[in-house]
Coordinates of C-alpha atoms in Angstrom, one line a residue:
M1 CA -202.2 209.3 -109.1
A2 CA -205.6 209.7 -107.4
V3 CA -207.8 206.7 -107.1
N4 CA -211.6 206.4 -106.4
T5 CA -214.3 203.9 -107.2
A6 CA -214.4 205.1 -110.8
G7 CA -210.7 204.3 -111.3
R8 CA -207.3 206.1 -111.4
S9 CA -206.4 209.6 -112.5
Q10 CA -203.6 210.4 -114.9
P11 CA -200.1 210.5 -113.2
S12 CA -198.8 213.9 -112.0
I13 CA -195.7 215.5 -113.6
P14 CA -192.5 213.7 -112.5
V15 CA -190.2 215.3 -109.9
T16 CA -186.5 214.2 -109.6
G17 CA -184.8 214.1 -106.2
K18 CA -181.1 213.5 -105.4
T19 CA -179.7 212.5 -102.0
V20 CA -176.5 213.9 -100.5
L21 CA -173.3 211.9 -100.5
A22 CA -172.7 209.2 -98.0
P23 CA -170.3 209.9 -95.1
P24 CA -166.7 208.7 -95.7
Q25 CA -165.6 205.5 -93.9
L26 CA -162.5 206.7 -91.9
A27 CA -159.4 204.8 -90.8
S28 CA -156.6 206.4 -88.8
S29 CA -153.3 205.6 -87.1
S30 CA -150.5 207.4 -85.3
T31 CA -147.0 207.1 -86.9
S32 CA -145.2 209.2 -84.2
N33 CA -146.0 211.1 -81.1
S34 CA -146.7 214.2 -83.1
S35 CA -148.6 213.0 -86.2
I36 CA -151.7 211.1 -87.3
V37 CA -152.4 209.5 -90.7
L38 CA -156.1 209.5 -91.9
S39 CA -157.4 207.6 -94.8
W40 CA -160.8 206.7 -96.3
D41 CA -162.4 204.8 -99.1
P42 CA -163.5 206.9 -102.1
V43 CA -167.1 208.1 -101.9
A44 CA -169.1 207.6 -105.1
H45 CA -169.7 210.9 -107.0
A46 CA -167.5 212.9 -104.6
V47 CA -165.2 215.6 -106.2
Q48 CA -163.7 217.0 -102.9
Y49 CA -163.4 216.2 -99.2
T50 CA -163.3 218.6 -96.2
V51 CA -161.4 217.3 -93.1
S52 CA -161.1 219.1 -89.7
I53 CA -159.2 218.1 -86.6
C54 CA -159.4 219.3 -83.0
K55 CA -158.1 218.1 -79.6
L56 CA -160.6 216.3 -77.4
D57 CA -162.1 218.6 -74.7
S58 CA -160.9 221.6 -76.7
N59 CA -163.0 224.0 -78.8
I60 CA -159.9 225.1 -80.8
S61 CA -159.7 223.6 -84.2
M62 CA -156.2 222.4 -85.2
G63 CA -157.0 223.0 -88.9
V64 CA -159.5 222.5 -91.7
Y65 CA -158.3 220.9 -94.9
N66 CA -159.9 220.5 -98.4
T67 CA -158.5 217.7 -100.6
S68 CA -159.4 215.6 -103.5
N69 CA -157.2 212.7 -102.2
T70 CA -158.4 209.9 -99.9
S71 CA -155.7 210.3 -97.3
L72 CA -154.2 213.1 -95.2
T73 CA -151.4 213.4 -92.6
F74 CA -151.6 215.8 -89.6
S75 CA -148.3 216.8 -88.0
G76 CA -147.2 219.1 -85.2
L77 CA -149.7 217.5 -82.7
D78 CA -149.2 217.0 -79.0
A79 CA -147.8 213.7 -77.8
G80 CA -150.1 211.3 -76.0
S81 CA -153.2 213.3 -76.8
L82 CA -156.6 212.3 -78.2
Y83 CA -157.9 214.1 -81.3
V84 CA -161.4 214.1 -83.0
I85 CA -161.3 214.1 -86.8
T86 CA -164.4 215.0 -88.9
C87 CA -164.7 214.4 -92.7
F88 CA -167.4 215.0 -95.3
A89 CA -167.6 214.9 -99.1
W90 CA -168.8 217.4 -101.8
D91 CA -170.6 216.4 -105.0
L92 CA -170.3 218.0 -108.4
E93 CA -173.2 220.4 -107.7
G94 CA -171.4 221.7 -104.6
R95 CA -173.7 219.9 -102.1
K96 CA -172.3 218.9 -98.8
G97 CA -172.6 215.2 -97.9
D98 CA -173.1 213.5 -94.6
S99 CA -170.1 213.8 -92.2
S100 CA -168.4 211.1 -90.1
N101 CA -165.8 211.4 -87.4
I102 CA -163.2 209.3 -85.7
K103 CA -161.1 209.5 -82.5
Q104 CA -157.3 208.9 -82.7
A105 CA -154.6 209.3 -80.0
T106 CA -151.0 210.2 -80.8
R107 CA -148.2 208.1 -79.4
P108 CA -146.6 209.0 -76.0
R109 CA -143.4 210.9 -75.5
T110 CA -140.1 209.1 -75.3
P111 CA -139.2 208.3 -71.6
A112 CA -136.4 210.5 -70.2
S113 CA -133.9 210.4 -67.3
V114 CA -133.4 206.6 -67.4
N115 CA -131.4 205.2 -64.4
V116 CA -130.1 201.7 -63.8
S117 CA -129.1 200.0 -60.4
V118 CA -128.5 196.5 -59.1
V119 CA -131.1 194.8 -56.9
M120 CA -130.9 191.3 -55.3
N121 CA -133.7 188.9 -54.7
G122 CA -132.1 186.3 -52.5
S123 CA -129.2 185.0 -54.7
V124 CA -130.8 186.2 -57.9
A125 CA -129.5 189.5 -59.3
G126 CA -131.6 192.0 -61.3
L127 CA -131.4 195.5 -62.8
L128 CA -133.8 198.1 -61.4
V129 CA -134.6 200.6 -64.3
S130 CA -136.4 203.8 -63.5
W131 CA -137.4 206.9 -65.5
E132 CA -139.3 210.2 -65.4
P133 CA -143.0 209.5 -66.1
D134 CA -145.1 211.6 -68.5
Q135 CA -147.8 213.2 -66.4
E136 CA -149.7 214.9 -69.4
V137 CA -150.8 211.9 -71.4
Y138 CA -154.2 210.7 -72.5
G139 CA -155.4 207.2 -71.3
P140 CA -153.4 204.3 -69.9
I141 CA -149.7 204.0 -70.8
E142 CA -147.4 201.0 -70.6
Y143 CA -143.6 201.1 -70.5
N144 CA -141.5 198.4 -72.1
V145 CA -137.9 198.0 -70.8
M146 CA -135.6 196.1 -73.2
S147 CA -132.0 195.1 -72.8
D148 CA -129.9 194.2 -75.9
L149 CA -129.2 190.8 -74.2
N150 CA -132.9 189.8 -74.6
L151 CA -134.1 190.7 -71.2
M152 CA -137.3 192.7 -70.9
C153 CA -140.1 193.8 -68.5
K154 CA -143.4 195.7 -68.8
T155 CA -145.1 198.0 -66.3
T156 CA -147.5 200.9 -65.9
S157 CA -145.4 202.6 -63.2
S158 CA -142.1 204.5 -63.5
S159 CA -139.8 201.6 -62.7
C160 CA -139.2 198.0 -63.7
T161 CA -136.8 195.1 -62.8
L162 CA -134.9 193.1 -65.4
S163 CA -134.1 189.5 -64.1
V164 CA -132.3 187.1 -64.1
V165 CA -129.1 189.0 -64.8
G166 CA -126.0 187.0 -65.5
C167 CA -122.3 187.6 -64.8
G168 CA -120.0 189.7 -66.9
E169 CA -122.8 191.2 -69.0
V170 CA -122.8 194.6 -70.6
H171 CA -126.4 195.7 -70.9
T172 CA -127.6 198.5 -73.2
I173 CA -131.1 199.4 -71.9
Q174 CA -133.8 201.4 -73.6
V175 CA -137.3 202.3 -72.4
T176 CA -140.3 202.7 -74.7
A177 CA -143.7 204.1 -73.8
S178 CA -146.9 202.7 -75.4
N179 CA -150.5 203.6 -75.5
E180 CA -153.4 202.6 -77.7
A181 CA -151.8 204.4 -80.7
G182 CA -148.6 202.5 -80.5
P183 CA -145.0 202.7 -79.0
S184 CA -142.9 205.9 -78.7
Y185 CA -139.4 206.2 -79.9
P186 CA -136.9 204.3 -77.6
S187 CA -135.2 206.3 -74.9
S188 CA -131.4 207.1 -75.0
P189 CA -129.5 203.9 -74.3
A190 CA -128.2 203.4 -70.7
V191 CA -125.1 201.1 -70.4
F192 CA -124.6 199.0 -67.3
I193 CA -121.9 196.3 -66.5
T194 CA -122.8 193.4 -64.1
F195 CA -120.5 191.6 -61.6
P196 CA -117.8 189.5 -63.3
C197 CA -118.1 185.8 -64.2
P198 CA -116.2 183.2 -62.2
P199 CA -112.7 182.4 -63.6
E200 CA -112.5 179.3 -65.7
S201 CA -109.7 176.9 -66.9
L202 CA -108.4 176.4 -63.4
A203 CA -105.1 174.4 -63.5
L204 CA -102.6 173.3 -60.9
V205 CA -98.8 173.0 -61.5
E206 CA -96.4 171.6 -59.0
S207 CA -93.7 174.3 -59.4
S208 CA -91.3 172.7 -56.9
E209 CA -91.4 170.0 -54.2
G210 CA -94.1 170.9 -51.8
N211 CA -95.3 174.0 -53.6
C212 CA -98.2 174.3 -56.1
T213 CA -99.2 177.2 -58.4
L214 CA -102.9 177.6 -59.2
T215 CA -103.6 179.5 -62.5
W216 CA -106.8 180.6 -64.2
K217 CA -108.0 182.6 -67.2
T218 CA -108.6 186.3 -66.5
V219 CA -112.2 187.4 -66.9
A220 CA -113.6 190.6 -68.4
H221 CA -114.6 193.5 -66.1
A222 CA -112.7 192.0 -63.0
D223 CA -110.6 194.2 -60.8
S224 CA -109.2 191.6 -58.4
Y225 CA -109.3 187.8 -57.6
M226 CA -109.5 185.7 -54.4
A227 CA -108.3 182.1 -54.6
L228 CA -109.9 179.6 -52.1
I229 CA -107.7 176.7 -51.2
E230 CA -109.6 174.1 -49.1
T231 CA -108.1 170.8 -47.8
A232 CA -110.5 167.9 -47.6
G233 CA -112.2 168.2 -44.2
S234 CA -110.0 171.0 -43.0
S235 CA -109.7 174.8 -43.1
V236 CA -109.8 177.2 -46.1
E237 CA -106.8 179.3 -47.1
T238 CA -107.3 182.4 -49.1
C239 CA -105.0 184.2 -51.6
N240 CA -105.8 187.7 -52.9
T241 CA -104.3 189.0 -56.1
T242 CA -104.8 191.1 -59.2
S243 CA -103.0 188.6 -61.4
N244 CA -104.1 185.2 -62.7
N245 CA -102.1 182.9 -60.4
C246 CA -101.5 182.1 -56.8
T247 CA -98.8 179.9 -55.2
F248 CA -99.3 177.9 -51.9
H249 CA -97.7 175.0 -50.0
C250 CA -99.1 171.6 -51.0
P251 CA -97.7 168.5 -49.1
C252 CA -98.0 165.1 -50.9
G253 CA -100.8 162.8 -50.2
Q254 CA -103.3 165.6 -49.8
T255 CA -106.5 166.4 -51.6
Y256 CA -107.5 170.0 -52.4
L257 CA -110.7 171.7 -53.5
L258 CA -109.6 174.9 -55.4
S259 CA -111.8 177.7 -56.6
V260 CA -111.4 181.4 -57.6
L261 CA -113.7 184.4 -57.1
A262 CA -113.5 187.6 -59.2
F263 CA -114.5 191.1 -58.0
N264 CA -115.5 194.5 -59.4
H265 CA -117.5 197.5 -58.4
A266 CA -120.8 195.5 -58.7
G267 CA -119.6 192.8 -56.3
S268 CA -118.3 189.2 -56.3
S269 CA -118.7 186.6 -59.1
P270 CA -120.8 183.5 -58.5
Q271 CA -119.1 180.3 -57.3
G272 CA -117.5 178.8 -60.4
Q273 CA -115.4 175.8 -61.3
V274 CA -114.1 173.7 -58.4
L275 CA -110.8 171.9 -59.1
N276 CA -110.2 168.6 -57.2
Y277 CA -106.5 168.0 -57.0
T278 CA -104.6 165.1 -55.4
T279 CA -100.8 164.7 -55.3
L280 CA -100.9 160.9 -55.5
V281 CA -102.8 158.6 -57.8
C282 CA -103.6 155.0 -56.8
C283 CA -104.9 152.1 -58.8
P284 CA -108.7 151.6 -58.3
E285 CA -109.8 148.7 -56.1
D286 CA -112.9 146.4 -56.4
V287 CA -113.1 146.7 -60.1
S288 CA -116.2 144.9 -61.5
V289 CA -117.0 144.3 -65.2
S290 CA -120.5 143.3 -66.2
A291 CA -122.3 143.0 -69.5
V292 CA -125.5 145.2 -69.7
S293 CA -126.3 144.4 -73.4
T294 CA -124.8 142.5 -76.3
D295 CA -122.3 145.3 -77.2
T296 CA -122.0 147.2 -73.8
L297 CA -119.9 146.6 -70.7
D298 CA -120.5 148.4 -67.4
I299 CA -117.3 148.9 -65.4
R300 CA -117.4 150.1 -61.7
W301 CA -114.7 150.5 -59.0
M302 CA -113.9 152.2 -55.7
P303 CA -112.7 155.8 -56.1
S304 CA -108.9 156.1 -56.1
R305 CA -107.3 158.7 -53.8
G306 CA -105.9 161.6 -55.8
A307 CA -107.6 160.6 -59.1
V308 CA -109.6 163.3 -60.9
L309 CA -110.0 161.4 -64.1
Y310 CA -110.3 157.7 -65.1
E311 CA -109.4 156.3 -68.5
T312 CA -111.1 153.0 -69.1
R313 CA -109.8 150.8 -72.0
A314 CA -111.3 147.6 -73.5
A315 CA -108.9 146.0 -75.9
H316 CA -109.2 143.0 -78.4
S317 CA -106.5 142.5 -81.0
S318 CA -106.2 145.9 -82.7
E319 CA -109.5 147.2 -81.5
V320 CA -109.4 149.6 -78.5
I321 CA -112.5 151.3 -77.0
L322 CA -111.8 154.2 -74.6
C323 CA -113.9 156.0 -72.0
N324 CA -112.8 159.1 -70.0
D325 CA -114.8 160.2 -67.0
T326 CA -114.4 161.7 -63.5
A327 CA -116.8 159.2 -62.0
P328 CA -115.8 155.7 -60.7
M329 CA -117.8 154.0 -63.4
C330 CA -117.8 153.8 -67.1
V331 CA -120.1 152.2 -69.8
L332 CA -118.2 151.0 -72.9
S333 CA -120.6 150.6 -75.9
G334 CA -120.1 149.7 -79.5
L335 CA -118.2 146.5 -78.6
S336 CA -118.0 143.5 -80.9
C337 CA -120.3 140.6 -80.0
D338 CA -118.9 137.2 -78.8
T339 CA -115.5 138.7 -78.1
A340 CA -113.1 138.5 -75.1
Y341 CA -112.0 142.0 -74.1
S342 CA -109.1 143.0 -71.8
V343 CA -110.5 145.8 -69.6
V344 CA -108.2 148.1 -67.5
V345 CA -109.0 151.3 -65.5
I346 CA -106.2 153.9 -65.6
P347 CA -106.5 156.7 -62.9
C348 CA -105.0 160.1 -63.7
N349 CA -104.7 163.6 -62.3
D350 CA -103.3 166.9 -63.5
V351 CA -100.1 166.7 -61.6
S352 CA -98.7 163.2 -61.6
G353 CA -100.3 162.0 -64.8
C354 CA -101.7 158.5 -65.3
N355 CA -100.8 155.2 -63.6
L356 CA -100.3 152.7 -66.3
A357 CA -99.4 149.7 -64.0
C358 CA -103.0 148.8 -63.0
K359 CA -104.3 145.3 -63.4
A360 CA -106.4 144.2 -66.5
H361 CA -109.6 142.2 -66.3
T362 CA -110.9 139.9 -69.0
K363 CA -114.6 139.9 -70.0
D364 CA -116.6 138.2 -72.8
T365 CA -119.4 140.1 -74.6
A366 CA -122.7 138.4 -75.3
P367 CA -123.1 136.2 -78.4
C368 CA -123.7 137.6 -81.8
M369 CA -127.3 137.8 -83.2
P370 CA -128.1 134.8 -85.4
N371 CA -128.7 135.8 -89.0
N372 CA -129.8 134.4 -92.3
V373 CA -132.8 132.7 -90.7
M374 CA -134.6 130.4 -93.1
L375 CA -137.9 128.5 -92.8
N376 CA -138.4 125.1 -94.5
P377 CA -141.9 123.6 -93.9
K378 CA -141.8 119.8 -93.6
N379 CA -145.5 119.3 -93.4
S380 CA -148.6 121.1 -92.3
S381 CA -147.6 121.2 -88.6
C382 CA -143.8 121.1 -88.7
V383 CA -141.2 123.5 -90.0
T384 CA -137.3 123.4 -89.9
V385 CA -135.7 126.6 -88.9
S386 CA -132.0 127.1 -89.9
W387 CA -129.6 130.0 -89.4
T388 CA -126.0 131.0 -89.6
A389 CA -124.2 130.2 -86.3
N390 CA -121.3 132.6 -86.0
N391 CA -120.5 132.3 -82.3
R392 CA -117.6 130.5 -80.6
A393 CA -119.8 128.5 -78.2
A394 CA -123.5 129.2 -77.8
N395 CA -126.9 127.6 -77.3
Y396 CA -129.8 128.7 -79.5
T397 CA -133.5 129.0 -78.8
V398 CA -136.0 129.2 -81.5
S399 CA -139.4 130.9 -80.7
A400 CA -142.5 130.7 -82.9
N401 CA -145.2 133.0 -81.6
G402 CA -148.5 132.4 -83.1
D403 CA -152.0 133.9 -82.8
D404 CA -153.0 131.6 -79.9
D405 CA -149.9 129.6 -79.0
K406 CA -146.2 129.6 -78.8
H407 CA -143.6 126.9 -79.6
I408 CA -139.9 126.7 -78.6
C409 CA -137.0 124.5 -79.5
S410 CA -133.4 124.6 -78.3
T411 CA -130.2 123.4 -79.7
N412 CA -126.4 124.0 -79.9
K413 CA -126.5 123.5 -83.7
S414 CA -127.6 125.7 -86.5
S415 CA -131.1 124.2 -87.1
C416 CA -134.1 123.1 -85.2
D417 CA -137.6 121.7 -85.9
I418 CA -140.8 123.4 -84.6
T419 CA -143.6 120.9 -84.4
D420 CA -147.3 120.8 -83.5
L421 CA -148.1 124.0 -85.3
S422 CA -151.8 124.9 -85.5
C423 CA -153.6 125.1 -88.7
G424 CA -154.7 128.5 -90.0
S425 CA -152.2 130.4 -87.9
T426 CA -149.4 133.0 -88.6
Y427 CA -146.2 132.5 -86.6
E428 CA -143.4 135.0 -86.0
V429 CA -140.2 133.0 -85.8
S430 CA -136.9 134.4 -84.3
V431 CA -133.7 132.9 -83.0
E432 CA -131.7 133.9 -79.9
A433 CA -128.2 132.8 -78.9
T434 CA -127.1 132.4 -75.3
S435 CA -123.7 131.9 -73.6
T436 CA -122.2 132.4 -70.2
A437 CA -121.9 136.1 -71.1
G438 CA -125.6 136.4 -71.6
P439 CA -128.2 136.4 -74.4
S440 CA -127.8 137.9 -77.8
L441 CA -130.2 140.2 -79.5
P442 CA -133.0 138.2 -81.2
S443 CA -132.6 137.6 -84.9
Y444 CA -134.7 139.4 -87.5
S445 CA -138.2 137.7 -87.5
E446 CA -139.4 135.5 -90.3
F447 CA -143.2 134.9 -90.7
L448 CA -144.7 131.5 -91.3
E449 CA -148.4 130.9 -92.4
T450 CA -149.7 127.4 -91.9
E451 CA -152.3 125.8 -94.1
P452 CA -155.9 126.9 -93.3
C453 CA -158.1 124.7 -91.2
C454 CA -160.8 122.6 -92.8
P455 CA -164.4 123.5 -91.8
V456 CA -165.5 121.0 -89.1
N457 CA -169.1 120.7 -90.3
L458 CA -170.3 120.6 -93.9
T459 CA -174.0 120.0 -94.9
V460 CA -175.4 119.3 -98.3
D461 CA -179.2 120.1 -98.7
Q462 CA -181.1 119.3 -101.9
V463 CA -183.2 122.4 -102.9
T464 CA -184.7 121.0 -106.1
Q465 CA -184.1 117.9 -108.0
A466 CA -181.1 119.6 -109.8
I467 CA -180.0 122.1 -107.2
T468 CA -178.2 121.6 -103.8
N469 CA -177.2 124.1 -101.1
V470 CA -173.8 123.3 -99.6
S471 CA -173.0 125.1 -96.3
W472 CA -170.1 124.7 -93.8
S473 CA -168.8 126.1 -90.5
H474 CA -166.0 128.7 -89.9
A475 CA -162.5 127.6 -90.9
K476 CA -159.6 129.5 -89.2
G477 CA -157.2 131.0 -91.7
A478 CA -159.3 130.4 -94.7
R479 CA -160.4 133.2 -97.0
L480 CA -161.6 131.3 -100.1
F481 CA -163.4 128.0 -100.5
I482 CA -163.8 125.6 -103.5
A483 CA -166.6 123.0 -102.8
T484 CA -166.9 120.1 -105.2
L485 CA -169.5 117.3 -105.7
T486 CA -168.0 114.6 -107.9
S487 CA -169.7 111.5 -109.4
S488 CA -169.4 109.2 -112.4
R489 CA -172.2 111.2 -114.1
G490 CA -170.5 114.5 -113.7
H491 CA -169.7 117.0 -111.0
A492 CA -170.7 120.4 -109.6
R493 CA -168.4 123.1 -108.2
C494 CA -168.5 126.5 -106.6
H495 CA -165.7 129.1 -105.7
T496 CA -166.7 131.5 -102.9
Q497 CA -165.7 133.6 -99.9
D498 CA -169.0 132.8 -98.2
S499 CA -169.7 129.8 -96.0
H500 CA -172.4 128.4 -98.3
C501 CA -173.2 128.2 -102.0
L502 CA -175.8 126.8 -104.4
M503 CA -174.8 124.1 -107.0
G504 CA -176.8 123.2 -110.1
C505 CA -176.6 120.5 -112.6
I506 CA -177.2 117.7 -110.0
T507 CA -178.2 114.4 -111.5
C508 CA -181.0 112.5 -109.7
S509 CA -180.3 109.1 -108.0
T510 CA -176.6 109.7 -107.9
N511 CA -173.9 109.2 -105.2
Y512 CA -171.5 112.2 -105.0
T513 CA -168.2 112.5 -103.3
V514 CA -168.0 115.8 -101.3
T515 CA -164.6 117.6 -101.1
M516 CA -163.5 121.1 -100.3
E517 CA -160.4 123.2 -100.8
A518 CA -159.8 125.9 -98.1
I519 CA -157.4 128.7 -99.3
S520 CA -155.6 131.2 -97.1
H521 CA -154.8 134.9 -97.8
N522 CA -151.4 134.0 -99.2
G523 CA -152.7 131.0 -101.2
R524 CA -151.9 128.2 -98.8
R525 CA -154.4 125.3 -99.5
S526 CA -155.9 122.5 -97.4
N527 CA -157.8 119.6 -99.1
C528 CA -160.8 118.5 -97.0
T529 CA -163.0 115.4 -97.6
Y530 CA -166.5 114.9 -96.1
Q531 CA -169.2 112.2 -96.1
G532 CA -170.7 111.5 -99.5
F533 CA -174.1 112.8 -100.7
S534 CA -176.8 111.0 -102.6
S535 CA -179.3 113.0 -104.7
S536 CA -183.0 112.2 -104.7
E537 CA -184.6 109.6 -107.0

């Protein structure tokens, strides 16, 4: 329309315009080292799409494709290369829409010529894995080396070390190359066997007088064995064999440290089990038995010559507690309380067996824990505590731990009075038994709440001829208050959690008795009496 000071003209004849289609929103991925998958969201009013692909830095098109679908797969591409993909849509009238493009790399080639060798870093073994790198690849590439025994390493070079490698392992190793498009197919597996594990289950048998035979379990991947026979503080004798046993001269009264190494093409096994063998077993000396808790005894002794194992027994009637250990000490737990145990330490070795003639020692365990604790309040400041006394001979200590104080009483009977308890307090009460063997565990606690304290100060102020205001000070342990004004002409009363209240219906020229009930959380009550109050004339 045209416009001047006189007004607007008639509108012109309408003209219709239509925009071209929007560019497709592309998404791509590489599923292998020779293919790319392209997809896009449908474009409104589009009936067909044209897609073209070419290698970056190359003017040669890899193909132009027309499709009515919203996805397309390109195959036969170069591995580890970057491609540019262009796409646009056509509308129903055959008009070409705006185009969009995306860059996508293919995955790298599978690494080839994988080699494995052993490397040592001090005493730690590793596997050095190397391969032929791919020189014609776009962008940075990372190699992932994986063993089927859950060892792995990553690198951007052409070699990588797997560590720490254990003994007797058979590794199947594969290498994968990765770039921004994803990982390649794994390389052909390379199999490598590490040095053997040390032989286990070492055992010594005295085959004849003065001769011993050391045996062990054969280990996988071992070609030969070396037995090391060391006398305590002396030289080392060796015995090489391809079997699982070795015989040597072993005089009585001698201690031996025995071990076996296994060998194969990768080297020697690590140091394994060391067998300590003595031809004579003596009873232990300086045996001490001490109680460390109500149900536990700690037994210690001097090491016995020739002993490789100690069996410690604690016996009472038909009950027997056992402890087997190679150390000159033992802790026997789970014992019965307030019981006399006969404790004996029996030394053993693999050749001569166990010495059953060693001396026994008697030891009492600590008293049993008092149970069935009951509280019987006698008055506001005294409670009788009773329990079940199930010990042979013990003294008992009763403890009452309150908010601000603690009370104790002791006895050799099964009850005791706790006195001088504070008002408005909560006490945790427990009982402990004591004997020459030590203290018992404390009993389960019982809780005692004393009567609340009365407010120290109470004031009655007359507000009007018929209304008074009663206020009072803090009362420990009190949660509710019932204040009462009583006279021959009637009474007034209020029930509150506050420290004051208003009372109506007061008769003039009357003498009132002032009382209060303080009530605790659990309903314990204290009756409090204060100086009387006279209303105005």
